[in-house]
mmCIF file of C-alpha atoms in Angstrom:
data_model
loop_
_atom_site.group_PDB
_atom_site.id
_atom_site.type_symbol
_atom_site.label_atom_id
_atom_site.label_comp_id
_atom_site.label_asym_id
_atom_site.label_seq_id
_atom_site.Cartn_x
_atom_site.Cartn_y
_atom_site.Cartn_z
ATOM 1 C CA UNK A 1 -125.486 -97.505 66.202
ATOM 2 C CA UNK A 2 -121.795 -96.558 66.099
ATOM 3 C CA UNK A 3 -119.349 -95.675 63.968
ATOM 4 C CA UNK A 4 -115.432 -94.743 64.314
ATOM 5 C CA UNK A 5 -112.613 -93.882 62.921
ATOM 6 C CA UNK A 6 -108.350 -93.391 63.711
ATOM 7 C CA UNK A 7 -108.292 -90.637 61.344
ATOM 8 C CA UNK A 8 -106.948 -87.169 63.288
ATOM 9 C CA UNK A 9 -109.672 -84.873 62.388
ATOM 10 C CA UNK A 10 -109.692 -80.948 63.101
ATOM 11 C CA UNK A 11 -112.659 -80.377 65.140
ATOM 12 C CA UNK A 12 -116.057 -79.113 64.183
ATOM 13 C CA UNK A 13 -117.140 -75.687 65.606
ATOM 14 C CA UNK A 14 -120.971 -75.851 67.353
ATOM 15 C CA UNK A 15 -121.731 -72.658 68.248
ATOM 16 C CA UNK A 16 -123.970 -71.861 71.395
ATOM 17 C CA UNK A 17 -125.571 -68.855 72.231
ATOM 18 C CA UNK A 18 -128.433 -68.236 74.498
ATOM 19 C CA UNK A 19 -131.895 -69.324 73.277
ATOM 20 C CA UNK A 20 -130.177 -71.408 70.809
ATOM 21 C CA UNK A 21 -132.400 -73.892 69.055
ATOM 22 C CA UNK A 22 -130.865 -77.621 71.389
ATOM 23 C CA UNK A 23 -132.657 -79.764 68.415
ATOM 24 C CA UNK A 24 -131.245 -78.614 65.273
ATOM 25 C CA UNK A 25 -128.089 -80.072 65.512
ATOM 26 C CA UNK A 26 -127.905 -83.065 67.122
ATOM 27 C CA UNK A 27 -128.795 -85.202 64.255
ATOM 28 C CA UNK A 28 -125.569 -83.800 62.921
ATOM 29 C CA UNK A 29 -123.272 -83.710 66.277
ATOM 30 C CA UNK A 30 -123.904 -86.865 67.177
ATOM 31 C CA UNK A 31 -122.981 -88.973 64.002
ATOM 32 C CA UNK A 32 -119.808 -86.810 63.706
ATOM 33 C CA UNK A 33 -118.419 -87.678 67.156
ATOM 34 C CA UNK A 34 -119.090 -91.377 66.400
ATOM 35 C CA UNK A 35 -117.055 -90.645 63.219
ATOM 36 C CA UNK A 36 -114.129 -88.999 65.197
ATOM 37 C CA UNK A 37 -114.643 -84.951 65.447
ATOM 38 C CA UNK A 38 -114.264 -83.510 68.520
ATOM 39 C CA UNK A 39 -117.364 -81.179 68.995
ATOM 40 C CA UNK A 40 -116.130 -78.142 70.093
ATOM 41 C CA UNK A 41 -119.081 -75.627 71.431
ATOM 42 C CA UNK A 42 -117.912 -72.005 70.854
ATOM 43 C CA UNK A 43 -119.434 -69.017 73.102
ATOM 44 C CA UNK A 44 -119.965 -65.119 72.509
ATOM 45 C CA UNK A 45 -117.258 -62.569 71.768
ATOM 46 C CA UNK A 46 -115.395 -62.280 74.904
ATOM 47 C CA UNK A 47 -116.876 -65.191 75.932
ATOM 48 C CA UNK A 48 -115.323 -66.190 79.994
ATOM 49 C CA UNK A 49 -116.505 -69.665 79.801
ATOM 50 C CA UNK A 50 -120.024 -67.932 81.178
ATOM 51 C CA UNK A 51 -122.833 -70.575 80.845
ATOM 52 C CA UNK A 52 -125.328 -70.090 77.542
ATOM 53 C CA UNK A 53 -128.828 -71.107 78.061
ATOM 54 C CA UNK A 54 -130.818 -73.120 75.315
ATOM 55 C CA UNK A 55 -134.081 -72.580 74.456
ATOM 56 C CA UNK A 56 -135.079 -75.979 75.890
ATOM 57 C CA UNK A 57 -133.487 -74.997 78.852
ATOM 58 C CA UNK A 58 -129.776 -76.712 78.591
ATOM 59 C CA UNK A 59 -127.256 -75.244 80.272
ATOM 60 C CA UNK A 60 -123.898 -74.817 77.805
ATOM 61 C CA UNK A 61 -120.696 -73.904 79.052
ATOM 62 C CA UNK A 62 -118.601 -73.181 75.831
ATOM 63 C CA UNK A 63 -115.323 -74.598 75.680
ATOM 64 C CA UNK A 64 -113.574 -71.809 73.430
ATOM 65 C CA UNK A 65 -115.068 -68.139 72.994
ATOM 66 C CA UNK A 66 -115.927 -67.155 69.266
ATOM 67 C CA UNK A 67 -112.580 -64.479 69.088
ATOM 68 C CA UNK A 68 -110.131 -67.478 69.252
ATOM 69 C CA UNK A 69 -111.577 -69.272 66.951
ATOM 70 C CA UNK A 70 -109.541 -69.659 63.519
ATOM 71 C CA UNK A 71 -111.179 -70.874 60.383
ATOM 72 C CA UNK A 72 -107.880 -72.965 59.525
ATOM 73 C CA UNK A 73 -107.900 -74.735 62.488
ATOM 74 C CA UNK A 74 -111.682 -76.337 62.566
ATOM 75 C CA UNK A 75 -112.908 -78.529 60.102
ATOM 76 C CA UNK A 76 -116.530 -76.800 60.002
ATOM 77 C CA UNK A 77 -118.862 -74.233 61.764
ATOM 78 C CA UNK A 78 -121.833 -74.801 62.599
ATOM 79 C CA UNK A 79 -124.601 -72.121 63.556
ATOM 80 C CA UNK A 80 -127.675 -73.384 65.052
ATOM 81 C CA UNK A 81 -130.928 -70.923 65.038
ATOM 82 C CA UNK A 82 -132.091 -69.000 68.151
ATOM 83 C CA UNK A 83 -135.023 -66.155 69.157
ATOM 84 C CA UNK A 84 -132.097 -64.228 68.785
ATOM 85 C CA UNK A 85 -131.469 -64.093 65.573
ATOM 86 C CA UNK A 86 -134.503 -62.220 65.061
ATOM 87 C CA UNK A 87 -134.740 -59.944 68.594
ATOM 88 C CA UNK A 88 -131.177 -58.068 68.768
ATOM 89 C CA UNK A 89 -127.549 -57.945 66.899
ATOM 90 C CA UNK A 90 -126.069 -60.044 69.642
ATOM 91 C CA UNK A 91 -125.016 -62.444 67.281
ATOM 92 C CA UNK A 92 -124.025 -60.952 64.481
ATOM 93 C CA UNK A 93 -120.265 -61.565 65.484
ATOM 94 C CA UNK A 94 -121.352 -65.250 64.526
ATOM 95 C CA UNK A 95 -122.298 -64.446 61.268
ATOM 96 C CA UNK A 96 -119.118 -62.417 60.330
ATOM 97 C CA UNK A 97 -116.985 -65.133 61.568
ATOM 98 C CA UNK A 98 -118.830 -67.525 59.662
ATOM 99 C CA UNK A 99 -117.639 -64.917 56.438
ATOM 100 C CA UNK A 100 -114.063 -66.022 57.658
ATOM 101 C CA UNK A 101 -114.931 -69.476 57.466
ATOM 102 C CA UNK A 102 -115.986 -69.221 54.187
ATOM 103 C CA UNK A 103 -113.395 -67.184 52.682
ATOM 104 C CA UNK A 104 -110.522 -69.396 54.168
ATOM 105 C CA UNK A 105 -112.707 -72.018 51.923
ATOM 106 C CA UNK A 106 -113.202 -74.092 55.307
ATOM 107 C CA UNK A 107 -117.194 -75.580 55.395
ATOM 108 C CA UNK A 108 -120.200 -73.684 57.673
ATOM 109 C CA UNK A 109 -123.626 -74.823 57.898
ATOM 110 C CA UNK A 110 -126.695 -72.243 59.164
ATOM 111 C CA UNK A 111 -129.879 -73.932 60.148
ATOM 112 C CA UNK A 112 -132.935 -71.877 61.136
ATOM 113 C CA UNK A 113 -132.250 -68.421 62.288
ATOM 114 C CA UNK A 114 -128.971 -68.376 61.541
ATOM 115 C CA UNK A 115 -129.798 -68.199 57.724
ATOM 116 C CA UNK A 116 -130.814 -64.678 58.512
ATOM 117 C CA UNK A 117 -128.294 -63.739 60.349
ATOM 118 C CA UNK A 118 -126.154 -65.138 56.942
ATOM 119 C CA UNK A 119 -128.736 -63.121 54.908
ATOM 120 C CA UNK A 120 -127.949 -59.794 57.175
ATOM 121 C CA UNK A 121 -124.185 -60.413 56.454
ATOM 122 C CA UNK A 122 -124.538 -60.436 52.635
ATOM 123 C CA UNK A 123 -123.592 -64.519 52.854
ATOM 124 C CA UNK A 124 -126.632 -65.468 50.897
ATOM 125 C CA UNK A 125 -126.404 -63.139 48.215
ATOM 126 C CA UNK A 126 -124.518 -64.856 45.519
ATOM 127 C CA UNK A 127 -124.848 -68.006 47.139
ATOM 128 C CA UNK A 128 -127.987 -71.269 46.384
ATOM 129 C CA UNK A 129 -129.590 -71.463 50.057
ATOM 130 C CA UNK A 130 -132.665 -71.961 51.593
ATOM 131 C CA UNK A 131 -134.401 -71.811 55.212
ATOM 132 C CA UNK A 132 -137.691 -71.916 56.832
ATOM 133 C CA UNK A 133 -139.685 -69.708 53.469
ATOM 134 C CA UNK A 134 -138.587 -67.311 51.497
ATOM 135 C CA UNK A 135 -140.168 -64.352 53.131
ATOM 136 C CA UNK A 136 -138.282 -65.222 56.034
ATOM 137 C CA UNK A 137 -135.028 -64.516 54.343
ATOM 138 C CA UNK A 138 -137.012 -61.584 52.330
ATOM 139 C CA UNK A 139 -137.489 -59.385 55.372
ATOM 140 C CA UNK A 140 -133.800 -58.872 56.340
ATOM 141 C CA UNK A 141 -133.744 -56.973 53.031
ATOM 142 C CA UNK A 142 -131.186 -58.917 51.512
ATOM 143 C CA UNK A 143 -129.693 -59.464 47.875
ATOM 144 C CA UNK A 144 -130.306 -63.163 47.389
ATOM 145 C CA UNK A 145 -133.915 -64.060 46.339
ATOM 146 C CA UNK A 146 -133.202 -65.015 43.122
ATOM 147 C CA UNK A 147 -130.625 -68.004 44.695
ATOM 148 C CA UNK A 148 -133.723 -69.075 47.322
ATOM 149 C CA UNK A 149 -134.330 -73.035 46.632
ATOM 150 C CA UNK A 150 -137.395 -74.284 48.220
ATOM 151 C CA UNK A 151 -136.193 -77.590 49.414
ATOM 152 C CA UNK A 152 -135.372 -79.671 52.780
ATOM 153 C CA UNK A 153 -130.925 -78.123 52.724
ATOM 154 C CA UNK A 154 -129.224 -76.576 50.238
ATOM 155 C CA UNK A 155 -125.051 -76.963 49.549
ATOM 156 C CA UNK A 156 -123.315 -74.305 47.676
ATOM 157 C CA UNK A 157 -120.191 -74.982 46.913
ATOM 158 C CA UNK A 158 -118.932 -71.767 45.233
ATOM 159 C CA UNK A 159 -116.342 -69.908 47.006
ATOM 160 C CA UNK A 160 -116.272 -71.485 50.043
ATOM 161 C CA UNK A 161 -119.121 -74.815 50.812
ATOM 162 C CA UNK A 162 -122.105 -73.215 52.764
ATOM 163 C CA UNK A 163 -124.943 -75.596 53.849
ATOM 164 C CA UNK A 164 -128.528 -74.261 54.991
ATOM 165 C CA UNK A 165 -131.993 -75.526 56.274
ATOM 166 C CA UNK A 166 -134.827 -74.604 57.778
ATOM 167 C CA UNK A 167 -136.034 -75.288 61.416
ATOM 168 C CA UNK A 168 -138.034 -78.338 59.942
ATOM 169 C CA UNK A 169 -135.028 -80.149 58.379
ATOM 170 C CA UNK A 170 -132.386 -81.045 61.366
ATOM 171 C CA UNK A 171 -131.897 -84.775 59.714
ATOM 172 C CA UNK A 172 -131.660 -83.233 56.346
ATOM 173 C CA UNK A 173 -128.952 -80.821 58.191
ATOM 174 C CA UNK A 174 -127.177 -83.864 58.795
ATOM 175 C CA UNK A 175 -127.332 -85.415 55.747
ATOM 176 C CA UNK A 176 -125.558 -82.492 54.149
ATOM 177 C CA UNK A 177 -123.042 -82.320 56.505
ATOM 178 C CA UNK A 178 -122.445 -85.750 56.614
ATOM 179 C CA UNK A 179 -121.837 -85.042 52.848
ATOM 180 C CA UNK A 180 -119.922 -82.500 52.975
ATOM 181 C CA UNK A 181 -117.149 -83.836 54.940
ATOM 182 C CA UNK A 182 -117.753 -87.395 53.721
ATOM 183 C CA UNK A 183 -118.579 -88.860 56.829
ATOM 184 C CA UNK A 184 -121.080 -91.164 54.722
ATOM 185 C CA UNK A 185 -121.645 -91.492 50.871
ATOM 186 C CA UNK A 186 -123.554 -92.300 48.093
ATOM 187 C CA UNK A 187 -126.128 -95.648 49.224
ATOM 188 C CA UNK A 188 -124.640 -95.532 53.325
ATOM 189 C CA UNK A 189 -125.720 -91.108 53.594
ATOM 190 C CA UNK A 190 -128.923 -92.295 51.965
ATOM 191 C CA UNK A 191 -129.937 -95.163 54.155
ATOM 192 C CA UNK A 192 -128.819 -92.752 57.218
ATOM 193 C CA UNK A 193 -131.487 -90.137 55.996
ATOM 194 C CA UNK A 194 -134.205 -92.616 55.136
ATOM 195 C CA UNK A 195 -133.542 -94.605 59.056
ATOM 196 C CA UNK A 196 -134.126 -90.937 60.219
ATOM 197 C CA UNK A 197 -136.003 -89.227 58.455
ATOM 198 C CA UNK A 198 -138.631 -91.848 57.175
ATOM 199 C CA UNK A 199 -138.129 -94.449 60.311
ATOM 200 C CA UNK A 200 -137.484 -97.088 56.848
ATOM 201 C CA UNK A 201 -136.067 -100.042 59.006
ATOM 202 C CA UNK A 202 -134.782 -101.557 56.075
ATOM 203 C CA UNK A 203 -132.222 -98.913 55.527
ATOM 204 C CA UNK A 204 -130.825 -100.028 59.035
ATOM 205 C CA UNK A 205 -129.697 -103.113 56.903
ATOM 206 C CA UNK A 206 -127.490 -101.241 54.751
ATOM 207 C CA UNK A 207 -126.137 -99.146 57.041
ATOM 208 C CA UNK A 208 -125.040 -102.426 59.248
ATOM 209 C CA UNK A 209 -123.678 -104.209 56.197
ATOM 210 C CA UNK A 210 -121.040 -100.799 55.712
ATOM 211 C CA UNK A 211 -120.503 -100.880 59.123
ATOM 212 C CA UNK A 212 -121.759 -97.649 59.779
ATOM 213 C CA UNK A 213 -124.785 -98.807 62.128
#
């Protein structure tokens, strides 16, 4: 499948940090390349273009580090989950950049672990999210259980669009992205998600006939 586009497209922001989660995004990475975003893999604070390690054992070398990145110059952040969400605060700079994402009303989208480390930031408190279960979320001791939606990925599109899922959901990821920043609509984003997410060969038909297969 391929699809392509002339448009000139700010990039979208993948960030990579050690033990990141390799699967969670590429649902979502590789249907936006095909659709004309640079993906542009953003390291730790301070980053010197030092090598980050997946947790499936990739080898990443970032091509930007996390303090040059600017909200008005990307078209979306994305923040994949990784054990180290959970084990340290060595990526907390990730959350609070995602804050400056979101308050210069440019898109992020938090899959996994990240939703916690949105929940630790206060990003999730007056926000509709969701993530792997609610006690998840629960035990960072945030503000935001009455906004938990127990569903596949959640878009709130307050004050600034924030999309989350849970580790189970990476084509569901996708599909809200894809939404999002209208890479595919309406009958075209649903065939995508039922060809991925259900195997339905038929929607392969309807995806061809758009010209998006």
């Amino acid at each position: 499948m391929s699809s392509s586009t002339g448009t000139t497209r700010k990039p979208v922001y993948l960030a990579v940090y050690d033990t990141y989660a390799d699967w969670e995004t590429g649902h979502a990475t590789a249907y936006l390349a095909r659709a004309g975003y640079e993906i542009r893999t953003v390291g730790p604070v301070g980053g010197d273009a030092r090598s980050v390690r997946s947790i499936g054992g990739l080898s990443v070398r970032p091509d930007i580090a996390l303090d040059d990145v600017r909200p008005e110059d990307g078209a979306l952040l994305i923040l994949p989950g990784a054990d180290l969400w959970d084990t340290s605060d060595d990526l907390a700079p990730f959350a609070r950049k995602a804050r400056e994402f979101l308050d210069a009303g440019v898109p992020v989208a938090a899959i996994c672990g990240a939703t916690a480390g949105l929940a630790r930031e206060g990003l999730l408190d007056d926000r509709a999210h969701t993530s792997a279960v609610s006690f998840y979320l629960a035990a960072t001791g945030y503000g935001g259980g009455e906004r938990y939606v127990d569903t596949d990925a959640v878009t709130d599109t307050g004050d600034g669009t924030l999309i989350t899922a849970g580790p189970t959901e990476p084509v569901a990821f996708a599909r809200e992205i894809f939404r999002v920043l209208g890479v595919y609509e309406g009958e075209v984003l649903d065939a995508w998600y039922r060809l991925f997410h259900d195997s339905d060969a038929e929607a392969y038909a309807v995806l061809e006939k758009a010209g998006a297969a």
